[in-house]
PDB file of N, CA and C in Angstrom:
ATOM      1  N   MET A  45      -4.674 -11.215  -4.598  1.00 87.00           N
ATOM      2  CA  MET A  45      -4.824  -9.776  -4.543  1.00 87.00           C
ATOM      3  C   MET A  45      -6.305  -9.426  -4.423  1.00 87.00           C
ATOM      4  N   ARG A  46      -6.569  -8.457  -3.596  1.00 91.00           N
ATOM      5  CA  ARG A  46      -7.933  -7.960  -3.437  1.00 91.00           C
ATOM      6  C   ARG A  46      -7.949  -6.475  -3.742  1.00 91.00           C
ATOM      7  N   LEU A  47      -9.057  -5.999  -4.274  1.00 92.00           N
ATOM      8  CA  LEU A  47      -9.246  -4.577  -4.529  1.00 92.00           C
ATOM      9  C   LEU A  47      -9.813  -3.958  -3.258  1.00 92.00           C
ATOM     10  N   LEU A  48      -8.998  -3.180  -2.552  1.00 93.00           N
ATOM     11  CA  LEU A  48      -9.398  -2.584  -1.283  1.00 93.00           C
ATOM     12  C   LEU A  48      -9.246  -1.075  -1.318  1.00 93.00           C
ATOM     13  N   SER A  49     -10.101  -0.424  -0.570  1.00 92.00           N
ATOM     14  CA  SER A  49     -10.038   1.019  -0.421  1.00 92.00           C
ATOM     15  C   SER A  49      -8.977   1.351   0.621  1.00 92.00           C
ATOM     16  N   ILE A  50      -8.174   2.377   0.356  1.00 92.00           N
ATOM     17  CA  ILE A  50      -7.172   2.794   1.340  1.00 92.00           C
ATOM     18  C   ILE A  50      -7.501   4.204   1.822  1.00 92.00           C
ATOM     19  N   HIS A  51      -7.292   4.420   3.123  1.00 92.00           N
ATOM     20  CA  HIS A  51      -7.606   5.692   3.763  1.00 92.00           C
ATOM     21  C   HIS A  51      -6.454   6.122   4.650  1.00 92.00           C
ATOM     22  N   TYR A  52      -6.333   7.431   4.815  1.00 91.00           N
ATOM     23  CA  TYR A  52      -5.369   7.984   5.768  1.00 91.00           C
ATOM     24  C   TYR A  52      -6.016   9.186   6.436  1.00 91.00           C
ATOM     25  N   ASN A  53      -6.091   9.150   7.748  1.00 89.00           N
ATOM     26  CA  ASN A  53      -6.707  10.224   8.537  1.00 89.00           C
ATOM     27  C   ASN A  53      -8.064  10.639   7.998  1.00 89.00           C
ATOM     28  N   GLY A  54      -8.880   9.665   7.640  1.00 86.00           N
ATOM     29  CA  GLY A  54     -10.236   9.938   7.184  1.00 86.00           C
ATOM     30  C   GLY A  54     -10.384  10.278   5.720  1.00 86.00           C
ATOM     31  N   SER A  55      -9.288  10.391   4.989  1.00 89.00           N
ATOM     32  CA  SER A  55      -9.353  10.706   3.561  1.00 89.00           C
ATOM     33  C   SER A  55      -9.130   9.442   2.739  1.00 89.00           C
ATOM     34  N   SER A  56      -9.962   9.264   1.719  1.00 88.00           N
ATOM     35  CA  SER A  56      -9.819   8.099   0.848  1.00 88.00           C
ATOM     36  C   SER A  56      -8.828   8.399  -0.267  1.00 88.00           C
ATOM     37  N   TYR A  57      -8.000   7.428  -0.575  1.00 89.00           N
ATOM     38  CA  TYR A  57      -7.048   7.548  -1.669  1.00 89.00           C
ATOM     39  C   TYR A  57      -7.389   6.597  -2.810  1.00 89.00           C
ATOM     40  N   GLY A  58      -8.616   6.094  -2.808  1.00 88.00           N
ATOM     41  CA  GLY A  58      -9.072   5.226  -3.872  1.00 88.00           C
ATOM     42  C   GLY A  58      -8.935   3.765  -3.511  1.00 88.00           C
ATOM     43  N   ARG A  59      -9.001   2.931  -4.528  1.00 91.00           N
ATOM     44  CA  ARG A  59      -8.899   1.486  -4.345  1.00 91.00           C
ATOM     45  C   ARG A  59      -7.643   0.990  -5.040  1.00 91.00           C
ATOM     46  N   ILE A  60      -6.989   0.044  -4.397  1.00 91.00           N
ATOM     47  CA  ILE A  60      -5.784  -0.529  -4.988  1.00 91.00           C
ATOM     48  C   ILE A  60      -5.842  -2.046  -4.886  1.00 91.00           C
ATOM     49  N   TRP A  61      -5.120  -2.696  -5.791  1.00 93.00           N
ATOM     50  CA  TRP A  61      -4.940  -4.139  -5.742  1.00 93.00           C
ATOM     51  C   TRP A  61      -3.821  -4.407  -4.758  1.00 93.00           C
ATOM     52  N   THR A  62      -4.110  -5.151  -3.706  1.00 93.00           N
ATOM     53  CA  THR A  62      -3.103  -5.407  -2.686  1.00 93.00           C
ATOM     54  C   THR A  62      -3.316  -6.756  -2.019  1.00 93.00           C
ATOM     55  N   SER A  63      -2.245  -7.281  -1.455  1.00 92.00           N
ATOM     56  CA  SER A  63      -2.310  -8.515  -0.679  1.00 92.00           C
ATOM     57  C   SER A  63      -2.406  -8.222   0.812  1.00 92.00           C
ATOM     58  N   VAL A  64      -2.359  -6.948   1.199  1.00 95.00           N
ATOM     59  CA  VAL A  64      -2.462  -6.556   2.602  1.00 95.00           C
ATOM     60  C   VAL A  64      -3.908  -6.764   3.065  1.00 95.00           C
ATOM     61  N   PRO A  65      -4.101  -7.440   4.196  1.00 95.00           N
ATOM     62  CA  PRO A  65      -5.470  -7.651   4.676  1.00 95.00           C
ATOM     63  C   PRO A  65      -6.076  -6.347   5.201  1.00 95.00           C
ATOM     64  N   PRO A  66      -7.385  -6.188   5.078  1.00 95.00           N
ATOM     65  CA  PRO A  66      -8.017  -4.980   5.601  1.00 95.00           C
ATOM     66  C   PRO A  66      -7.881  -4.926   7.118  1.00 95.00           C
ATOM     67  N   ASN A  67      -7.756  -3.727   7.665  1.00 92.00           N
ATOM     68  CA  ASN A  67      -7.644  -3.588   9.112  1.00 92.00           C
ATOM     69  C   ASN A  67      -8.807  -2.802   9.706  1.00 92.00           C
ATOM     70  N   CYS A  68      -9.841  -2.551   8.907  1.00 90.00           N
ATOM     71  CA  CYS A  68     -11.012  -1.837   9.385  1.00 90.00           C
ATOM     72  C   CYS A  68     -12.196  -2.162   8.476  1.00 90.00           C
ATOM     73  N   HIS A  69     -13.383  -2.135   9.048  1.00 87.00           N
ATOM     74  CA  HIS A  69     -14.602  -2.313   8.264  1.00 87.00           C
ATOM     75  C   HIS A  69     -15.492  -1.114   8.544  1.00 87.00           C
ATOM     76  N   TYR A  70     -15.963  -0.485   7.492  1.00 83.00           N
ATOM     77  CA  TYR A  70     -16.790   0.700   7.630  1.00 83.00           C
ATOM     78  C   TYR A  70     -17.985   0.576   6.701  1.00 83.00           C
ATOM     79  N   ILE A  71     -19.167   0.540   7.263  1.00 84.00           N
ATOM     80  CA  ILE A  71     -20.428   0.401   6.526  1.00 84.00           C
ATOM     81  C   ILE A  71     -20.336  -0.767   5.532  1.00 84.00           C
ATOM     82  N   GLY A  72     -19.907  -1.903   6.035  1.00 83.00           N
ATOM     83  CA  GLY A  72     -19.862  -3.105   5.219  1.00 83.00           C
ATOM     84  C   GLY A  72     -18.722  -3.181   4.230  1.00 83.00           C
ATOM     85  N   GLU A  73     -17.853  -2.176   4.196  1.00 87.00           N
ATOM     86  CA  GLU A  73     -16.719  -2.186   3.268  1.00 87.00           C
ATOM     87  C   GLU A  73     -15.428  -2.430   4.041  1.00 87.00           C
ATOM     88  N   ALA A  74     -14.618  -3.342   3.537  1.00 89.00           N
ATOM     89  CA  ALA A  74     -13.308  -3.614   4.133  1.00 89.00           C
ATOM     90  C   ALA A  74     -12.323  -2.588   3.592  1.00 89.00           C
ATOM     91  N   ILE A  75     -11.630  -1.903   4.490  1.00 94.00           N
ATOM     92  CA  ILE A  75     -10.672  -0.873   4.080  1.00 94.00           C
ATOM     93  C   ILE A  75      -9.346  -1.058   4.812  1.00 94.00           C
ATOM     94  N   ILE A  76      -8.338  -0.363   4.305  1.00 95.00           N
ATOM     95  CA  ILE A  76      -7.025  -0.323   4.944  1.00 95.00           C
ATOM     96  C   ILE A  76      -6.810   1.092   5.464  1.00 95.00           C
ATOM     97  N   LEU A  77      -6.557   1.204   6.764  1.00 95.00           N
ATOM     98  CA  LEU A  77      -6.184   2.482   7.356  1.00 95.00           C
ATOM     99  C   LEU A  77      -4.665   2.517   7.419  1.00 95.00           C
ATOM    100  N   ILE A  78      -4.070   3.347   6.593  1.00 94.00           N
ATOM    101  CA  ILE A  78      -2.606   3.380   6.468  1.00 94.00           C
ATOM    102  C   ILE A  78      -1.931   3.678   7.799  1.00 94.00           C
ATOM    103  N   GLU A  79      -2.504   4.582   8.578  1.00 94.00           N
ATOM    104  CA  GLU A  79      -1.862   4.971   9.834  1.00 94.00           C
ATOM    105  C   GLU A  79      -1.820   3.844  10.861  1.00 94.00           C
ATOM    106  N   ARG A  80      -2.577   2.767  10.668  1.00 94.00           N
ATOM    107  CA  ARG A  80      -2.582   1.629  11.595  1.00 94.00           C
ATOM    108  C   ARG A  80      -1.698   0.470  11.145  1.00 94.00           C
ATOM    109  N   LEU A  81      -1.068   0.575   9.995  1.00 95.00           N
ATOM    110  CA  LEU A  81      -0.248  -0.532   9.491  1.00 95.00           C
ATOM    111  C   LEU A  81       1.114  -0.563  10.167  1.00 95.00           C
ATOM    112  N   GLU A  82       1.555  -1.770  10.486  1.00 96.00           N
ATOM    113  CA  GLU A  82       2.911  -1.961  10.984  1.00 96.00           C
ATOM    114  C   GLU A  82       3.873  -2.009   9.795  1.00 96.00           C
ATOM    115  N   LEU A  83       5.155  -1.967  10.083  1.00 96.00           N
ATOM    116  CA  LEU A  83       6.195  -1.866   9.054  1.00 96.00           C
ATOM    117  C   LEU A  83       6.089  -2.916   7.944  1.00 96.00           C
ATOM    118  N   PRO A  84       5.990  -4.209   8.241  1.00 95.00           N
ATOM    119  CA  PRO A  84       5.945  -5.186   7.148  1.00 95.00           C
ATOM    120  C   PRO A  84       4.725  -5.016   6.232  1.00 95.00           C
ATOM    121  N   LEU A  85       3.571  -4.690   6.821  1.00 96.00           N
ATOM    122  CA  LEU A  85       2.368  -4.520   6.004  1.00 96.00           C
ATOM    123  C   LEU A  85       2.404  -3.225   5.204  1.00 96.00           C
ATOM    124  N   LEU A  86       2.973  -2.161   5.779  1.00 97.00           N
ATOM    125  CA  LEU A  86       3.108  -0.913   5.021  1.00 97.00           C
ATOM    126  C   LEU A  86       4.072  -1.111   3.855  1.00 97.00           C
ATOM    127  N   ALA A  87       5.146  -1.861   4.084  1.00 96.00           N
ATOM    128  CA  ALA A  87       6.096  -2.160   3.015  1.00 96.00           C
ATOM    129  C   ALA A  87       5.435  -2.994   1.925  1.00 96.00           C
ATOM    130  N   THR A  88       4.614  -3.953   2.312  1.00 95.00           N
ATOM    131  CA  THR A  88       3.891  -4.759   1.326  1.00 95.00           C
ATOM    132  C   THR A  88       2.917  -3.900   0.541  1.00 95.00           C
ATOM    133  N   LEU A  89       2.242  -2.972   1.211  1.00 95.00           N
ATOM    134  CA  LEU A  89       1.329  -2.054   0.530  1.00 95.00           C
ATOM    135  C   LEU A  89       2.080  -1.223  -0.510  1.00 95.00           C
ATOM    136  N   ALA A  90       3.229  -0.670  -0.132  1.00 95.00           N
ATOM    137  CA  ALA A  90       4.039   0.118  -1.074  1.00 95.00           C
ATOM    138  C   ALA A  90       4.487  -0.748  -2.251  1.00 95.00           C
ATOM    139  N   ALA A  91       4.909  -1.979  -1.969  1.00 94.00           N
ATOM    140  CA  ALA A  91       5.350  -2.886  -3.036  1.00 94.00           C
ATOM    141  C   ALA A  91       4.197  -3.221  -3.969  1.00 94.00           C
ATOM    142  N   ASP A  92       2.995  -3.412  -3.420  1.00 93.00           N
ATOM    143  CA  ASP A  92       1.833  -3.699  -4.258  1.00 93.00           C
ATOM    144  C   ASP A  92       1.482  -2.511  -5.143  1.00 93.00           C
ATOM    145  N   ILE A  93       1.568  -1.316  -4.605  1.00 92.00           N
ATOM    146  CA  ILE A  93       1.286  -0.120  -5.410  1.00 92.00           C
ATOM    147  C   ILE A  93       2.301  -0.002  -6.542  1.00 92.00           C
ATOM    148  N   LEU A  94       3.560  -0.277  -6.239  1.00 91.00           N
ATOM    149  CA  LEU A  94       4.616  -0.185  -7.253  1.00 91.00           C
ATOM    150  C   LEU A  94       4.572  -1.332  -8.258  1.00 91.00           C
ATOM    151  N   GLY A  95       4.168  -2.523  -7.813  1.00 86.00           N
ATOM    152  CA  GLY A  95       4.301  -3.710  -8.651  1.00 86.00           C
ATOM    153  C   GLY A  95       3.058  -4.145  -9.401  1.00 86.00           C
ATOM    154  N   GLU A  96       1.912  -3.540  -9.138  1.00 81.00           N
ATOM    155  CA  GLU A  96       0.667  -3.930  -9.779  1.00 81.00           C
ATOM    156  C   GLU A  96       0.072  -2.743 -10.532  1.00 81.00           C
ATOM    157  N   ASP A  97      -0.713  -3.019 -11.569  1.00 84.00           N
ATOM    158  CA  ASP A  97      -1.466  -1.956 -12.232  1.00 84.00           C
ATOM    159  C   ASP A  97      -2.526  -1.459 -11.258  1.00 84.00           C
ATOM    160  N   GLN A  98      -2.605  -0.150 -11.071  1.00 85.00           N
ATOM    161  CA  GLN A  98      -3.517   0.443 -10.101  1.00 85.00           C
ATOM    162  C   GLN A  98      -4.432   1.465 -10.787  1.00 85.00           C
ATOM    163  N   PRO A  99      -5.506   1.022 -11.390  1.00 81.00           N
ATOM    164  CA  PRO A  99      -6.351   1.935 -12.161  1.00 81.00           C
ATOM    165  C   PRO A  99      -7.365   2.728 -11.346  1.00 81.00           C
ATOM    166  N   TYR A 100      -7.551   2.449 -10.060  1.00 79.00           N
ATOM    167  CA  TYR A 100      -8.650   3.043  -9.300  1.00 79.00           C
ATOM    168  C   TYR A 100      -8.222   4.076  -8.261  1.00 79.00           C
ATOM    169  N   THR A 101      -7.002   4.538  -8.297  1.00 78.00           N
ATOM    170  CA  THR A 101      -6.538   5.492  -7.294  1.00 78.00           C
ATOM    171  C   THR A 101      -7.042   6.893  -7.623  1.00 78.00           C
ATOM    172  N   ARG A 102      -7.234   7.691  -6.574  1.00 75.00           N
ATOM    173  CA  ARG A 102      -7.658   9.079  -6.762  1.00 75.00           C
ATOM    174  C   ARG A 102      -6.497   9.932  -7.258  1.00 75.00           C
ATOM    175  N   HIS A 103      -5.296   9.517  -6.942  1.00 75.00           N
ATOM    176  CA  HIS A 103      -4.090  10.226  -7.341  1.00 75.00           C
ATOM    177  C   HIS A 103      -3.271   9.316  -8.239  1.00 75.00           C
ATOM    178  N   GLU A 104      -2.373   9.879  -8.961  1.00 84.00           N
ATOM    179  CA  GLU A 104      -1.506   9.088  -9.838  1.00 84.00           C
ATOM    180  C   GLU A 104      -0.754   8.073  -8.974  1.00 84.00           C
ATOM    181  N   TRP A 105      -0.671   6.816  -9.418  1.00 85.00           N
ATOM    182  CA  TRP A 105      -0.152   5.740  -8.571  1.00 85.00           C
ATOM    183  C   TRP A 105       1.284   5.951  -8.133  1.00 85.00           C
ATOM    184  N   ARG A 106       2.098   6.590  -8.955  1.00 87.00           N
ATOM    185  CA  ARG A 106       3.499   6.822  -8.544  1.00 87.00           C
ATOM    186  C   ARG A 106       3.549   7.785  -7.364  1.00 87.00           C
ATOM    187  N   ASN A 107       2.704   8.822  -7.402  1.00 88.00           N
ATOM    188  CA  ASN A 107       2.653   9.770  -6.286  1.00 88.00           C
ATOM    189  C   ASN A 107       2.139   9.098  -5.020  1.00 88.00           C
ATOM    190  N   LEU A 108       1.161   8.213  -5.178  1.00 90.00           N
ATOM    191  CA  LEU A 108       0.647   7.478  -4.028  1.00 90.00           C
ATOM    192  C   LEU A 108       1.730   6.587  -3.424  1.00 90.00           C
ATOM    193  N   ALA A 109       2.489   5.912  -4.259  1.00 91.00           N
ATOM    194  CA  ALA A 109       3.579   5.067  -3.767  1.00 91.00           C
ATOM    195  C   ALA A 109       4.628   5.897  -3.038  1.00 91.00           C
ATOM    196  N   LEU A 110       4.987   7.055  -3.585  1.00 91.00           N
ATOM    197  CA  LEU A 110       5.961   7.927  -2.928  1.00 91.00           C
ATOM    198  C   LEU A 110       5.442   8.416  -1.582  1.00 91.00           C
ATOM    199  N   TRP A 111       4.157   8.739  -1.541  1.00 91.00           N
ATOM    200  CA  TRP A 111       3.582   9.208  -0.282  1.00 91.00           C
ATOM    201  C   TRP A 111       3.633   8.107   0.771  1.00 91.00           C
ATOM    202  N   VAL A 112       3.291   6.874   0.403  1.00 94.00           N
ATOM    203  CA  VAL A 112       3.336   5.753   1.348  1.00 94.00           C
ATOM    204  C   VAL A 112       4.776   5.537   1.823  1.00 94.00           C
ATOM    205  N   LEU A 113       5.731   5.627   0.905  1.00 95.00           N
ATOM    206  CA  LEU A 113       7.145   5.492   1.289  1.00 95.00           C
ATOM    207  C   LEU A 113       7.582   6.608   2.239  1.00 95.00           C
ATOM    208  N   ARG A 114       7.160   7.836   1.975  1.00 94.00           N
ATOM    209  CA  ARG A 114       7.504   8.957   2.871  1.00 94.00           C
ATOM    210  C   ARG A 114       6.895   8.754   4.249  1.00 94.00           C
ATOM    211  N   HIS A 115       5.654   8.279   4.268  1.00 95.00           N
ATOM    212  CA  HIS A 115       5.000   8.012   5.555  1.00 95.00           C
ATOM    213  C   HIS A 115       5.806   6.974   6.345  1.00 95.00           C
ATOM    214  N   GLY A 116       6.207   5.897   5.692  1.00 96.00           N
ATOM    215  CA  GLY A 116       7.007   4.869   6.352  1.00 96.00           C
ATOM    216  C   GLY A 116       8.366   5.384   6.794  1.00 96.00           C
ATOM    217  N   ALA A 117       8.985   6.226   5.963  1.00 96.00           N
ATOM    218  CA  ALA A 117      10.304   6.774   6.307  1.00 96.00           C
ATOM    219  C   ALA A 117      10.207   7.705   7.518  1.00 96.00           C
ATOM    220  N   SER A 118       9.138   8.470   7.607  1.00 96.00           N
ATOM    221  CA  SER A 118       8.992   9.370   8.754  1.00 96.00           C
ATOM    222  C   SER A 118       8.696   8.600  10.036  1.00 96.00           C
ATOM    223  N   LYS A 119       8.087   7.424   9.902  1.00 95.00           N
ATOM    224  CA  LYS A 119       7.722   6.629  11.073  1.00 95.00           C
ATOM    225  C   LYS A 119       8.842   5.702  11.535  1.00 95.00           C
ATOM    226  N   TRP A 120       9.548   5.047  10.580  1.00 96.00           N
ATOM    227  CA  TRP A 120      10.566   4.054  10.936  1.00 96.00           C
ATOM    228  C   TRP A 120      11.965   4.360  10.395  1.00 96.00           C
ATOM    229  N   GLY A 121      12.088   5.352   9.593  1.00 96.00           N
ATOM    230  CA  GLY A 121      13.387   5.669   9.013  1.00 96.00           C
ATOM    231  C   GLY A 121      13.479   5.189   7.569  1.00 96.00           C
ATOM    232  N   GLU A 122      14.198   5.954   6.765  1.00 95.00           N
ATOM    233  CA  GLU A 122      14.281   5.694   5.328  1.00 95.00           C
ATOM    234  C   GLU A 122      14.901   4.336   5.007  1.00 95.00           C
ATOM    235  N   ARG A 123      16.002   4.022   5.632  1.00 96.00           N
ATOM    236  CA  ARG A 123      16.711   2.779   5.331  1.00 96.00           C
ATOM    237  C   ARG A 123      15.857   1.551   5.654  1.00 96.00           C
ATOM    238  N   LEU A 124      15.180   1.564   6.799  1.00 96.00           N
ATOM    239  CA  LEU A 124      14.390   0.411   7.228  1.00 96.00           C
ATOM    240  C   LEU A 124      13.174   0.191   6.318  1.00 96.00           C
ATOM    241  N   ILE A 125      12.447   1.250   5.987  1.00 96.00           N
ATOM    242  CA  ILE A 125      11.272   1.074   5.126  1.00 96.00           C
ATOM    243  C   ILE A 125      11.698   0.616   3.735  1.00 96.00           C
ATOM    244  N   LEU A 126      12.760   1.183   3.193  1.00 95.00           N
ATOM    245  CA  LEU A 126      13.212   0.777   1.857  1.00 95.00           C
ATOM    246  C   LEU A 126      13.697  -0.670   1.839  1.00 95.00           C
ATOM    247  N   ARG A 127      14.341  -1.109   2.902  1.00 96.00           N
ATOM    248  CA  ARG A 127      14.784  -2.502   2.991  1.00 96.00           C
ATOM    249  C   ARG A 127      13.570  -3.443   2.972  1.00 96.00           C
ATOM    250  N   HIS A 128      12.543  -3.110   3.735  1.00 96.00           N
ATOM    251  CA  HIS A 128      11.344  -3.947   3.778  1.00 96.00           C
ATOM    252  C   HIS A 128      10.572  -3.921   2.455  1.00 96.00           C
ATOM    253  N   VAL A 129      10.511  -2.768   1.802  1.00 95.00           N
ATOM    254  CA  VAL A 129       9.835  -2.685   0.502  1.00 95.00           C
ATOM    255  C   VAL A 129      10.589  -3.515  -0.534  1.00 95.00           C
ATOM    256  N   ALA A 130      11.915  -3.440  -0.527  1.00 93.00           N
ATOM    257  CA  ALA A 130      12.710  -4.244  -1.462  1.00 93.00           C
ATOM    258  C   ALA A 130      12.458  -5.737  -1.248  1.00 93.00           C
ATOM    259  N   GLN A 131      12.405  -6.175  -0.001  1.00 93.00           N
ATOM    260  CA  GLN A 131      12.113  -7.576   0.285  1.00 93.00           C
ATOM    261  C   GLN A 131      10.716  -7.955  -0.188  1.00 93.00           C
ATOM    262  N   ALA A 132       9.748  -7.074   0.039  1.00 92.00           N
ATOM    263  CA  ALA A 132       8.376  -7.347  -0.400  1.00 92.00           C
ATOM    264  C   ALA A 132       8.290  -7.428  -1.922  1.00 92.00           C
ATOM    265  N   LEU A 133       9.030  -6.579  -2.621  1.00 90.00           N
ATOM    266  CA  LEU A 133       9.036  -6.633  -4.085  1.00 90.00           C
ATOM    267  C   LEU A 133       9.674  -7.918  -4.592  1.00 90.00           C
ATOM    268  N   MET A 134      10.736  -8.378  -3.926  1.00 87.00           N
ATOM    269  CA  MET A 134      11.396  -9.608  -4.344  1.00 87.00           C
ATOM    270  C   MET A 134      10.495 -10.820  -4.164  1.00 87.00           C
ATOM    271  N   TRP A 135       9.682 -10.823  -3.121  1.00 79.00           N
ATOM    272  CA  TRP A 135       8.858 -11.986  -2.821  1.00 79.00           C
ATOM    273  C   TRP A 135       7.445 -11.876  -3.370  1.00 79.00           C
ATOM    274  N   GLN A 136       7.167 -10.821  -4.123  1.00 71.00           N
ATOM    275  CA  GLN A 136       5.843 -10.661  -4.720  1.00 71.00           C
ATOM    276  C   GLN A 136       5.567 -11.772  -5.707  1.00 71.00           C
ATOM    277  N   GLU A 137       4.324 -12.261  -5.705  1.00 67.00           N
ATOM    278  CA  GLU A 137       3.945 -13.293  -6.663  1.00 67.00           C
ATOM    279  C   GLU A 137       3.872 -12.676  -8.055  1.00 67.00           C
ATOM    280  N   LYS A 138       4.461 -13.322  -8.993  1.00 60.00           N
ATOM    281  CA  LYS A 138       4.444 -12.847 -10.377  1.00 60.00           C
ATOM    282  C   LYS A 138       3.537 -13.739 -11.189  1.00 60.00           C
ATOM    283  N   SER A 139       2.769 -13.131 -12.083  1.00 52.00           N
ATOM    284  CA  SER A 139       1.922 -13.931 -12.969  1.00 52.00           C
ATOM    285  C   SER A 139       2.784 -14.506 -14.077  1.00 52.00           C
ATOM    286  N   PRO A 140       2.456 -15.711 -14.561  1.00 46.00           N
ATOM    287  CA  PRO A 140       3.262 -16.324 -15.625  1.00 46.00           C
ATOM    288  C   PRO A 140       3.198 -15.497 -16.916  1.00 46.00           C
ATOM    289  N   VAL A 141       4.309 -15.433 -17.589  1.00 46.00           N
ATOM    290  CA  VAL A 141       4.399 -14.693 -18.848  1.00 46.00           C
ATOM    291  C   VAL A 141       3.936 -15.599 -19.978  1.00 46.00           C
ATOM    292  N   ASP A 142       3.105 -15.069 -20.862  1.00 39.00           N
ATOM    293  CA  ASP A 142       2.607 -15.870 -22.000  1.00 39.00           C
ATOM    294  C   ASP A 142       3.698 -16.115 -23.015  1.00 39.00           C
TER     295      ASP A 142
END
């Protein structure tokens, strides 16, 4: 997991812990542009927001996750994005429990 800044249409939504690789570099910073993500990577981003502690977001993490899901649903359809997010959540790496 890397701590990356996420942006949509020029607006920053803070930094999140994610396994999604950055798709843009701006002034030496690696960022994720949400509008450029394909379905599997957007689903992984949503799963990472839902499955990891996210202390650096500008908005409450649940609202951010819902927004990412709505964006995916408007682009590919509700059923398809939810199916991919569920798969991403199932295959997420889990840290060992003490």
